[in-house]
Short mmCIF file of C-alpha atoms and ligand atoms in Angstrom, two decimals:
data_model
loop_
_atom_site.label_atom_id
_atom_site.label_comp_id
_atom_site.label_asym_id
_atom_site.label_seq_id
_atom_site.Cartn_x
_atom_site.Cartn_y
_atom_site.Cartn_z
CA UNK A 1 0.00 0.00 0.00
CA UNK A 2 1.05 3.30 -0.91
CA UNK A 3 -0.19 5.87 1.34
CA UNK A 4 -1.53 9.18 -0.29
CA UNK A 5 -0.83 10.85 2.58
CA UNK A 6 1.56 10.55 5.81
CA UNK A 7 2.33 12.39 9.45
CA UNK A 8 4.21 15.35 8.68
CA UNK A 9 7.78 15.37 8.81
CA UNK A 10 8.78 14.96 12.61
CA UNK A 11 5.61 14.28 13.79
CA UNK A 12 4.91 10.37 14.68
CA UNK A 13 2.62 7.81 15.54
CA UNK A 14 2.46 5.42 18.10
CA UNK A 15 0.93 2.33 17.22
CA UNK A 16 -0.01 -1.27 19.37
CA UNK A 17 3.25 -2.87 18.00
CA UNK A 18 6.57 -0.76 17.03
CA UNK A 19 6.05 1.96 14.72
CA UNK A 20 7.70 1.83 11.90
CA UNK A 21 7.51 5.42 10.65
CA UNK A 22 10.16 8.18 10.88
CA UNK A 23 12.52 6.33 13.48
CA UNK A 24 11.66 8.85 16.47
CA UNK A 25 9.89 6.22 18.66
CA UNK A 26 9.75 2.26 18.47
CA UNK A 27 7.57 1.76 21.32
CA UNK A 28 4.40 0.55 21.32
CA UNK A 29 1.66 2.23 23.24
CA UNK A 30 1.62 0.02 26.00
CA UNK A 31 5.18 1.63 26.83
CA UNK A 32 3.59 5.11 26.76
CA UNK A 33 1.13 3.64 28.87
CA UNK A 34 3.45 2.18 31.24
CA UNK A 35 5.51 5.96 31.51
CA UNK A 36 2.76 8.02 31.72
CA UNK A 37 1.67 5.35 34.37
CA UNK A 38 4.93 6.33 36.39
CA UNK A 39 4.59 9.89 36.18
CA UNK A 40 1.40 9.46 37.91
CA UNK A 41 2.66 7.78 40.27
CA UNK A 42 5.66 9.07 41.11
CA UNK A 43 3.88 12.52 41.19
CA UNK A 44 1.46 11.28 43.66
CA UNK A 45 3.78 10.52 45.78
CA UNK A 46 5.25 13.82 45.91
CA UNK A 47 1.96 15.07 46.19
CA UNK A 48 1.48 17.04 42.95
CA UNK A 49 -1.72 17.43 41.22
CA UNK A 50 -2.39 16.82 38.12
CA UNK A 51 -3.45 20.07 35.85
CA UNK A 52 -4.40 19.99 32.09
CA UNK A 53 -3.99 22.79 30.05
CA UNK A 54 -5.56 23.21 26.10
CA UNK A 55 -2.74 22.79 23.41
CA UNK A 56 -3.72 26.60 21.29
CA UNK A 57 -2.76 29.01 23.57
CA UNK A 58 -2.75 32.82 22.53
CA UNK A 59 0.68 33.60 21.25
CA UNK A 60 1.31 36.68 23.14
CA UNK A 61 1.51 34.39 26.26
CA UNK A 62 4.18 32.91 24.62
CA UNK A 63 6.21 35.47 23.09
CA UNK A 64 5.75 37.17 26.74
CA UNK A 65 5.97 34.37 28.80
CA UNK A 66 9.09 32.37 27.27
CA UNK A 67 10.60 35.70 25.60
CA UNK A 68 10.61 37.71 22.32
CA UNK A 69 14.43 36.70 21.53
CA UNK A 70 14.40 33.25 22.25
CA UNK A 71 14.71 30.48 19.30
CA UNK A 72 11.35 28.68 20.38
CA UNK A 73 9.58 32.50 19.77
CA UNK A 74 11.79 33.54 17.47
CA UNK A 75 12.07 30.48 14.75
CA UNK A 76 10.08 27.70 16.07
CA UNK A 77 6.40 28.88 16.86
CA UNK A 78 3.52 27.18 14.84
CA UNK A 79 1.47 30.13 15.09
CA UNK A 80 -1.65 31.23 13.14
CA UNK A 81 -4.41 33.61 13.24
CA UNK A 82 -8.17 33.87 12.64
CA UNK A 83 -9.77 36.81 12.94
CA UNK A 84 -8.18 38.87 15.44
CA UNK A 85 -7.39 36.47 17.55
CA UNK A 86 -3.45 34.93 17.34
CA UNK A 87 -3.03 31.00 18.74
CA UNK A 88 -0.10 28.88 18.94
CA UNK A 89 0.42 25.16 19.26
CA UNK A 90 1.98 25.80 23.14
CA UNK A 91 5.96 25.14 22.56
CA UNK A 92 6.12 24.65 26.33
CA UNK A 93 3.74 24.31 29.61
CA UNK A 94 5.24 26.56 32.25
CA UNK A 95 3.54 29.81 30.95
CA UNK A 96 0.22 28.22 30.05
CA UNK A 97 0.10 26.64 33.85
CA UNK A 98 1.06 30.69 34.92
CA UNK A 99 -1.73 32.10 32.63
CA UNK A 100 -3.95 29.12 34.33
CA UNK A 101 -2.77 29.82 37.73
CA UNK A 102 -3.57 33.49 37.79
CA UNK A 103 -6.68 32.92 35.95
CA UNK A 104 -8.05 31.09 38.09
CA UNK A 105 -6.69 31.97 41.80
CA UNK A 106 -5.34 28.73 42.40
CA UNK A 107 -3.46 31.06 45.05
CA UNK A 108 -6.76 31.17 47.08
CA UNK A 109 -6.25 27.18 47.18
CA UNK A 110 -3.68 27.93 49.80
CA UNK A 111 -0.32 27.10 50.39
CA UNK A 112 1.94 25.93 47.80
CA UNK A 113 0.57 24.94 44.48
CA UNK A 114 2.43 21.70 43.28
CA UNK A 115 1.14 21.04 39.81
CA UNK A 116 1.95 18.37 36.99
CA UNK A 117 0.98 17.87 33.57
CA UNK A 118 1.87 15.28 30.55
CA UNK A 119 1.33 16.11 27.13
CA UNK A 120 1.81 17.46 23.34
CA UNK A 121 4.34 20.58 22.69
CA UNK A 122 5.29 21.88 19.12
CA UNK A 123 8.28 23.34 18.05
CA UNK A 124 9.48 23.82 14.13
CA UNK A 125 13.00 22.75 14.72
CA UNK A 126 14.37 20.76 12.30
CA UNK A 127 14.06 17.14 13.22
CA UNK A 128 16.50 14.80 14.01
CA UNK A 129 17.22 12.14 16.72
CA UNK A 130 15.82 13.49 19.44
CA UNK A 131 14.21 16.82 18.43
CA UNK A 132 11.10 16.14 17.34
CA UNK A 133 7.76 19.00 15.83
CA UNK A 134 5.27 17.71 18.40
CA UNK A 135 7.20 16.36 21.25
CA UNK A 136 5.57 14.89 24.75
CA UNK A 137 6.85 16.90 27.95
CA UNK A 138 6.25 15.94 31.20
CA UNK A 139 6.70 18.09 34.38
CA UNK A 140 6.02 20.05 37.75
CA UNK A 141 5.78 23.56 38.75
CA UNK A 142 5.84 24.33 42.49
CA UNK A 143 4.18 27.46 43.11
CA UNK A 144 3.97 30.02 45.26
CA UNK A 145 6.99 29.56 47.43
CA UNK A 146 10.96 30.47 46.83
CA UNK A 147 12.29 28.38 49.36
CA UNK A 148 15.06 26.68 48.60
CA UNK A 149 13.58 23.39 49.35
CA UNK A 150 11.38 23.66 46.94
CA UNK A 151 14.15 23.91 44.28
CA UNK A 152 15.71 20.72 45.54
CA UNK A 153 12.13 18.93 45.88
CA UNK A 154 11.59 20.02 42.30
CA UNK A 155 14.47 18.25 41.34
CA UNK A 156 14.08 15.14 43.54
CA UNK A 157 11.27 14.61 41.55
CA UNK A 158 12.53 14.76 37.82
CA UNK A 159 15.41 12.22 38.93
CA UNK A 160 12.59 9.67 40.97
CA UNK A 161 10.83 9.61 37.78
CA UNK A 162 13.74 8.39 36.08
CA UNK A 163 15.16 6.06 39.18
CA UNK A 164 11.60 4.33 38.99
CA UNK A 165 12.15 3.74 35.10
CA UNK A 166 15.25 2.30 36.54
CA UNK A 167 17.53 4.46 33.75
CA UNK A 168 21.54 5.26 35.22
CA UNK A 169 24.32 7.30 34.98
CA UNK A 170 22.51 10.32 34.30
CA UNK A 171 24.62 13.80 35.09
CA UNK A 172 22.67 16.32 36.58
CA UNK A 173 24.00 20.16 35.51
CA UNK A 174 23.24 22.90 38.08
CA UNK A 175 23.67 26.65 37.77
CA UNK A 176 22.46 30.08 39.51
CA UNK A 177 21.33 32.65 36.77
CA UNK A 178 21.23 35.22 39.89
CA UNK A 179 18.96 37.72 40.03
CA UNK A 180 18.12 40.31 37.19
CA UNK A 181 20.14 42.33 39.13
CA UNK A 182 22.77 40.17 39.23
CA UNK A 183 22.58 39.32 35.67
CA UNK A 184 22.64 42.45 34.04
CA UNK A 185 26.15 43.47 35.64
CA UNK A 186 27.08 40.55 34.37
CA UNK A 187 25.87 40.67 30.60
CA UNK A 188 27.69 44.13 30.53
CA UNK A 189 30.59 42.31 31.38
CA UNK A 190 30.10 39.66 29.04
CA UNK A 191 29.01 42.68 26.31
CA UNK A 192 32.95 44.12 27.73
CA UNK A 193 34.75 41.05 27.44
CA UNK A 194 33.34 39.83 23.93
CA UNK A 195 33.56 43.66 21.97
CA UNK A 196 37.19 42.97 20.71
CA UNK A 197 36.09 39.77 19.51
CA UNK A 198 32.85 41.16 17.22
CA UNK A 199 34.42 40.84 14.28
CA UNK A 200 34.92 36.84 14.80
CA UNK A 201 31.45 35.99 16.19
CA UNK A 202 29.13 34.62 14.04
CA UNK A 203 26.07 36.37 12.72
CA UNK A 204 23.79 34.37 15.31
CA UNK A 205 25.90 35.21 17.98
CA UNK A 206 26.06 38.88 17.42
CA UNK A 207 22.58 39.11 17.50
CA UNK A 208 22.48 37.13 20.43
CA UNK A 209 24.92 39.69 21.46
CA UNK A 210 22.61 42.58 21.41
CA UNK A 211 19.14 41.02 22.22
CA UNK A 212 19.73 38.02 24.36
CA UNK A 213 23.68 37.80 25.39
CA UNK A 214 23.68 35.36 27.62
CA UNK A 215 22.56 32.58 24.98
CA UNK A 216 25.96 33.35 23.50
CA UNK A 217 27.35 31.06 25.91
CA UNK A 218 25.22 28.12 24.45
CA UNK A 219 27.14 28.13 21.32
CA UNK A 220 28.06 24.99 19.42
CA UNK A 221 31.04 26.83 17.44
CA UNK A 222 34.09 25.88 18.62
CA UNK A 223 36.07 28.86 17.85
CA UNK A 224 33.77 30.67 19.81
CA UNK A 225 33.98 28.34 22.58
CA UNK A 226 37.45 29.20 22.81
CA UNK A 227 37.38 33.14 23.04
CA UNK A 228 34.40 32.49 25.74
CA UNK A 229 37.03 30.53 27.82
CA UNK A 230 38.43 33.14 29.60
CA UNK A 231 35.17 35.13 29.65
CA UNK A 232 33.46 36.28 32.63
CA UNK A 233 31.62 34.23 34.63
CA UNK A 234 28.15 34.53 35.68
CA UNK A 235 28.64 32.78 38.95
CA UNK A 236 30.92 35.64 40.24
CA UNK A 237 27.95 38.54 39.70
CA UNK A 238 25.66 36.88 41.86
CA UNK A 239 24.79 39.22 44.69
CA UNK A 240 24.25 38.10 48.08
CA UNK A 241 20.92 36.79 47.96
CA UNK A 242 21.65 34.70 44.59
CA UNK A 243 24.45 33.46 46.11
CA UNK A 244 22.56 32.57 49.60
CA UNK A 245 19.83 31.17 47.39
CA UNK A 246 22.35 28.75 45.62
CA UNK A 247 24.75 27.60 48.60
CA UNK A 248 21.31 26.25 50.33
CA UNK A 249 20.24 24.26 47.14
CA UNK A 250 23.87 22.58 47.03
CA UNK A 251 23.29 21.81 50.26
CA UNK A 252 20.22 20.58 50.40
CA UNK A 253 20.69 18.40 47.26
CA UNK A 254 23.80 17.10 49.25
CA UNK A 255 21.41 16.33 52.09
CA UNK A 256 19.22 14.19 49.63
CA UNK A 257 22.32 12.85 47.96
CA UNK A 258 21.48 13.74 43.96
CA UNK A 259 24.86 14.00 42.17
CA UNK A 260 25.41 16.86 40.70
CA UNK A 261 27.82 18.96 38.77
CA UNK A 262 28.02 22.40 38.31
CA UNK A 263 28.18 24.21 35.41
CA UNK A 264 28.65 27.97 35.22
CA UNK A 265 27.69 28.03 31.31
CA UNK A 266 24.15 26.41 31.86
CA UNK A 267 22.04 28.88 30.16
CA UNK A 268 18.38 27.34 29.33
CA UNK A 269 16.86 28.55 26.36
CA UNK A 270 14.14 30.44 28.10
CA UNK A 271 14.20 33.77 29.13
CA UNK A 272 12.11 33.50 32.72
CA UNK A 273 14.40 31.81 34.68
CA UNK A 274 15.95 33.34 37.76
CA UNK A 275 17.96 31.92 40.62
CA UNK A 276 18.37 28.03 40.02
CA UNK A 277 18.80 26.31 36.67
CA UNK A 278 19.35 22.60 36.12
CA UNK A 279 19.22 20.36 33.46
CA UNK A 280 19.85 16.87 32.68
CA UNK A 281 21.65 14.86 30.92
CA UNK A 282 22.50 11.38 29.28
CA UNK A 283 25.34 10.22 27.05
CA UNK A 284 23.41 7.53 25.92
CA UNK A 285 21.11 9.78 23.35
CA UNK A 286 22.74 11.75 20.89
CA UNK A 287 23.62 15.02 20.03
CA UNK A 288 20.11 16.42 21.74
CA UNK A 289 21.52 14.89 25.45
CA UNK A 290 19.09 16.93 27.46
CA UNK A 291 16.20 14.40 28.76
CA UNK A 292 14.77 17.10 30.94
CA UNK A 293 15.50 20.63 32.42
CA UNK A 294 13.94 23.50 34.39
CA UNK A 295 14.43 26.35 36.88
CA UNK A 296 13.19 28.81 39.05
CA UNK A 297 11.42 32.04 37.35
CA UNK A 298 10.16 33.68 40.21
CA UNK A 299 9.38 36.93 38.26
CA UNK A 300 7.26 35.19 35.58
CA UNK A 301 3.82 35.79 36.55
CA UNK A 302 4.48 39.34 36.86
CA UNK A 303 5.81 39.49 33.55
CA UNK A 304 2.45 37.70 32.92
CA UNK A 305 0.46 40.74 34.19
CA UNK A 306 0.09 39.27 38.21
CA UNK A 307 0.42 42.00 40.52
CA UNK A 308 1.84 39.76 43.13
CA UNK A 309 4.95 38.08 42.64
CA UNK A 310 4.73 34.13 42.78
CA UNK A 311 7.68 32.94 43.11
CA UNK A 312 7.71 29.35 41.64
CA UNK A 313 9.97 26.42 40.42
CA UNK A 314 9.68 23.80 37.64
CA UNK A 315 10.90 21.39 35.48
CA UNK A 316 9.50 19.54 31.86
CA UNK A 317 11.17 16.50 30.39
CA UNK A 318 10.49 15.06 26.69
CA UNK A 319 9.14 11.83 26.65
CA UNK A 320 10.42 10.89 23.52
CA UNK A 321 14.50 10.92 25.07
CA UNK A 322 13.40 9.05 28.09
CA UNK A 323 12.46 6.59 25.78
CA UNK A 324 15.61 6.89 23.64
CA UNK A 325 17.51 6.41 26.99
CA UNK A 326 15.17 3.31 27.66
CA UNK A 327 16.44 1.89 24.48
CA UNK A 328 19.99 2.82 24.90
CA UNK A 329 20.30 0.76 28.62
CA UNK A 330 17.97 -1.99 27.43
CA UNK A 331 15.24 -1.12 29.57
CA UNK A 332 11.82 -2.57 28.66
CA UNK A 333 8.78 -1.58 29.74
CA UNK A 334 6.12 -4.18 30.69
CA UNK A 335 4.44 -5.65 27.65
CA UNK A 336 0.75 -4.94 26.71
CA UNK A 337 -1.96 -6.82 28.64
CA UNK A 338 -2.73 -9.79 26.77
CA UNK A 339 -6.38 -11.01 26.44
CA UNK A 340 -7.69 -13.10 28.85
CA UNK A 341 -9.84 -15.16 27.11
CA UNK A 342 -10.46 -15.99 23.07
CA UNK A 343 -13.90 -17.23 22.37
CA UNK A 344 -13.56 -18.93 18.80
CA UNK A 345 -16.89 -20.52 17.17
CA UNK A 346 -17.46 -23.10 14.81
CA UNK A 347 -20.65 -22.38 12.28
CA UNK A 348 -23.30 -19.23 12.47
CA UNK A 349 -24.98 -20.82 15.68
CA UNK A 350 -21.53 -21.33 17.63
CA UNK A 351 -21.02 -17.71 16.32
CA UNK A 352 -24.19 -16.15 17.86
CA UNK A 353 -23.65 -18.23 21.11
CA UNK A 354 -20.18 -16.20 21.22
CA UNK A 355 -20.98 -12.86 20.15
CA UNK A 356 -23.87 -12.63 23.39
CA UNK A 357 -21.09 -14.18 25.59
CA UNK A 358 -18.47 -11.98 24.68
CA UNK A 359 -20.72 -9.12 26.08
CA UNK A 360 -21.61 -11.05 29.25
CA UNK A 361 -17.52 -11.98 30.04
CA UNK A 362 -16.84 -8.21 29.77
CA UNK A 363 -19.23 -7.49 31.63
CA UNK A 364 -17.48 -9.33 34.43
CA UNK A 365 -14.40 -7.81 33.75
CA UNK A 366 -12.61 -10.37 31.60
CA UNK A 367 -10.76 -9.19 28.39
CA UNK A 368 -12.31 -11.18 25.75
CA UNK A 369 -11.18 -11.77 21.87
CA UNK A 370 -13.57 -13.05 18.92
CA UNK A 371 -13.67 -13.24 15.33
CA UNK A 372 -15.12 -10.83 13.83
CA UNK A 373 -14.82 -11.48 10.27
CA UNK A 374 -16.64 -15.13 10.02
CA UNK A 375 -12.84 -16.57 9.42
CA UNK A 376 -12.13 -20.55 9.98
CA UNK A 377 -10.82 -22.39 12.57
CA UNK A 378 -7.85 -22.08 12.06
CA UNK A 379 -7.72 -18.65 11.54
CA UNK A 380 -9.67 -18.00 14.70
CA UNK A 381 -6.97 -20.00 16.82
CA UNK A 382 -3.94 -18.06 15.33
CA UNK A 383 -5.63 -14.47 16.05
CA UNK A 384 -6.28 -16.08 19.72
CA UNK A 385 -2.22 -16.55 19.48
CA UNK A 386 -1.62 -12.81 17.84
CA UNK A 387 -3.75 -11.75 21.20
CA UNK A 388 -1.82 -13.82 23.22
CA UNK A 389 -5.10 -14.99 24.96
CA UNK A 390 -4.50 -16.57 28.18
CA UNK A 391 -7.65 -19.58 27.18
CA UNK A 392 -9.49 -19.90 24.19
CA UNK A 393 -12.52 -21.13 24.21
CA UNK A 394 -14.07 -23.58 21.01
CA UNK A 395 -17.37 -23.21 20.54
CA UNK A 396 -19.45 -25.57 18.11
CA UNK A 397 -22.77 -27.27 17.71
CA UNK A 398 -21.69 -30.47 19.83
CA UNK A 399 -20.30 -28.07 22.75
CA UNK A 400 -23.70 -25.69 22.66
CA UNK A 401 -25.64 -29.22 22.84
CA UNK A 402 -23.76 -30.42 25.75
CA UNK A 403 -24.19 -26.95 27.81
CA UNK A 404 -20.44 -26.63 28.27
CA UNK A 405 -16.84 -25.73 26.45
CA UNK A 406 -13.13 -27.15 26.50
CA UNK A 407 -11.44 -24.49 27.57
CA UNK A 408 -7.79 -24.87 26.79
CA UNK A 409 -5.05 -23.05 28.79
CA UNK A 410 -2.89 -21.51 25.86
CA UNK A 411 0.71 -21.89 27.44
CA UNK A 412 0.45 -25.46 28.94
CA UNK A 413 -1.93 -26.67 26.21
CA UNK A 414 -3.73 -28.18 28.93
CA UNK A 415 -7.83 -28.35 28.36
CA UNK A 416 -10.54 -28.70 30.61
CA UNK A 417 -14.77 -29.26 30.26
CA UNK A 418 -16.30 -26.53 31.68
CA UNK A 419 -20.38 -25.96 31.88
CA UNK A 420 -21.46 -22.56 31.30
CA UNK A 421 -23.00 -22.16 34.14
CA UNK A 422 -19.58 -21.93 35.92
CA UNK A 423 -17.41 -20.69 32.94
CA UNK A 424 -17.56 -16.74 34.20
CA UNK A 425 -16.54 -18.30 37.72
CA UNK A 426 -13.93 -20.80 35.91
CA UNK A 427 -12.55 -18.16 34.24
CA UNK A 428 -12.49 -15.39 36.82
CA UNK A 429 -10.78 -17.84 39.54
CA UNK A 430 -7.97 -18.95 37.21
CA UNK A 431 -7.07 -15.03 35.66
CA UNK A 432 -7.15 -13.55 38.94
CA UNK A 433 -4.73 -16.40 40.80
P1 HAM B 501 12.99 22.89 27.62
O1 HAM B 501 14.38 22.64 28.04
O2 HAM B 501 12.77 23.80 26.47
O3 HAM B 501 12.26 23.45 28.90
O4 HAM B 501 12.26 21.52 27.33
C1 HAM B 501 12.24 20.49 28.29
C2 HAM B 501 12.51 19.15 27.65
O5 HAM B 501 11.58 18.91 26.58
C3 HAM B 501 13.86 19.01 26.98
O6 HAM B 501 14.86 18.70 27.92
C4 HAM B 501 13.61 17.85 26.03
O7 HAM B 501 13.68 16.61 26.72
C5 HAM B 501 12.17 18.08 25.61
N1 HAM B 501 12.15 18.75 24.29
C6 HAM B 501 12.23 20.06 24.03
N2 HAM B 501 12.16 20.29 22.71
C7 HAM B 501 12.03 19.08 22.12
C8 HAM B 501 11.90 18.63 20.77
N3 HAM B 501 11.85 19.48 19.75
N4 HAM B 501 11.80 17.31 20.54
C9 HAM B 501 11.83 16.42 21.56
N5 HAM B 501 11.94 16.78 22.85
C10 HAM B 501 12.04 18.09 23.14
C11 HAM B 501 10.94 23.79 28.97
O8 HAM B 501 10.13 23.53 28.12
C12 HAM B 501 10.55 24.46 30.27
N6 HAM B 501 9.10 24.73 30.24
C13 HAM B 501 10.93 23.62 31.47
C14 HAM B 501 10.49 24.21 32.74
C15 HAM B 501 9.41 23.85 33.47
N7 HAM B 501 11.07 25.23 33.37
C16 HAM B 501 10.39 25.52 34.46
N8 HAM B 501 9.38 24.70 34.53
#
């Protein structure tokens, strides 16, 4: 079969067995399943709540929220308009759970909002192992306080998520982007430092230069990794209360023991962070290493219009690398539930006998198989095998006559006459042992 049409370019989909498509996930559903099953819990155990927020969003939120300069509002937006109104496919979660925060004065809740969310993001990068046009993200936002413990609790929670996967030798990077204070003395050092060196910077980087300089330091070029070696660094600008701020989260992370290293060029590509920024990493992935990252923006919901500052913390991982990482360390997920029971019929009486029964065994909570195309025997028994049915059950005149079925256990091949009377008992004792 030749498709007329297919998912656009570095989108995918995920399918009951592997997928076969554009090579940016093999796994089956059930493994999305089983993640998304472990985020749930995980976050339940750190008592976050789960908050869902609509895909369109209106792009000023964005542009605000995540910043005017930055690639993701700069290059990667799919954005569109009708009538007046402007709505993008939301890049990221963190300002759409602001906007939803302040919208709906989850403040009044009291205390500290903890909130979680799985789901769709777009971004028009150009795709490649690991970077992805719709993408899944995953993550928390602690609201509402700027304790340092909630930094580290913040954190705690990315790496459980990834400890309960059971993935290893992941490096966690950690960095203070200070205050604004703090960081504007430094980008005019930065600006200082770099102004004998225009005239070898790229043309990316001397934009970067004049709208968002400390992205500069995320550069890939190696030459100009080597003039920003001896650059300033933004860990000595931090004032007092950035560096206060900091100390306590290395600490407290000590307390917890999560590894970490830090690195004094971790800029995110965001432009609301403040204080603490982490991100992290595996070697197992690629070139796109990040599986998750996050940070504290504690002046983003008054950049969002809040008259109160709410301080907050967060972090959003793409589903998509945990699962490259899976792959990478040989990690499987569980497989898909099988069906319990495969009700195969001989002849259009048989077939009428197992089309009602089907209905009553699900009704009792059994996963049931049939035929549903009038096939043969045979047939019937190897879809029971496809299913991986637990029994099958063979139905035909001389079994309806007699009032009862063999029902054969599919692994041991072993077969036993049961009346029908007892089969949703039968069944129900044997699936549940
Ligand atoms: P981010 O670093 O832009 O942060 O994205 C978080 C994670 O999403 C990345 O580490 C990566 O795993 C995944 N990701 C991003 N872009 C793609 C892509 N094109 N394809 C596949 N995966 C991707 C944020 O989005 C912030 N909202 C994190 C945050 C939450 N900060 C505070 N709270």
């Amino acid at each position: 079969m030749n498709p007329e049409y297919r998912s656009i370019t570095g989108t995918f989909d995920i399918l009951p067995d592997t997928s076969t498509t554009d090579g940016a996930s093999d796994a089956p559903s059930s493994t999305w399943r089983y993640i998304e099953d472990v985020i749930h819990k995980v976050m339940q155990r750190f008592n976050a709540e789960e908050i869902r927020t609509p895909i369109l969003e209106p792009t000023p939120l964005i542009a605000r929220g995540v910043g005017a300069y930055t690639d993701i509002v700069s290059k990667e937006m799919f954005a569109f308009e009708r009538g007046d109104t402007h709505y993008v496919l939301r890049p990221e979660i963190t300002a759409p759970v602001v906007r939803a925060y302040l919208q709906h004065h989850l403040d009044q809740r009291g205390g500290v909002q903890k909130l979680y969310y799985i789901g769709p993001c777009f971004r028009a990068e150009r795709p490649q192992k690991g970077r992805y046009r719709q993408f899944h993200q995953f993550g928390a936002e602690i609201m509402g306080t700027d304790d340092p413990r909630a930094d580290v609790e913040c954190i705690a929670l990315m790496m459980a998520i990834y400890e309960e996967i059971g993935l290893s030798g992941l490096r966690l990077r950690l960095n203070s982007v200070g205050n604004p204070a703090s960081r504007a003395r430094f980008v005019e050092a930065l600006q200082n430092y770099l102004e004998p060196y225009r005239h070898e910077l790229s043309e990316t980087s001397l934009q970067r230069l004049e709208k968002n300089p400390l992205r500069i330091l995320d550069t890939k070029a190696q030459h100009e990794q080597e003039i920003l070696q001896d650059a300033p660094v933004l860990l000595d600008f931090l004032d007092e209360e950035s560096e206060k701020h900091y100390a306590e989260v290395k600490t407290l992370l000590q307390d917890l023991e999560i590894a970490f290293v830090e690195d004094p060029t971790l800029v995110r590509g965001l432009d609301y962070y403040t204080h603490t920024a982490f991100e992290l990493e595996s070697a197992d992935i690629g070139a796109q290493s990040a599986l998750g990252g996050g940070g504290r923006y504690d002046l983003l919901a008054q950049e969002l219009g809040s008259k109160q500052a709410v301080p907050s913390i967060g972090f959003a991982s793409g589903i998509e690398r945990l699962l490259l990482a899976m792959e990478a360390q040989g990690i499987e997920a569980p497989a898909a539930p099988a069906v319990d029971v495969f009700l195969a019929a001989l002849g259009d009486e048989a077939q009428r006998w197992v089309f009602r029964w089907a209905q009553q065994l699900r009704a009792e909570g059994l996963s049931v198989g049939l035929d549903l195309r009038g096939r043969s025997l045979k047939s019937q028994m190897k879809e029971a095998n496809r299913q991986r049915a637990e029994y099958t059950l063979i139905i035909g005149g001389n079994e309806l006559e007699a009032g009862g079925a063999q029902v054969k256990h599919m692994e041991s091949g072993e077969q036993e006459e049961v009346a029908f009377d007892n089969l949703v008992a039968y069944l129900q004792r044997r699936i549940e042992a």
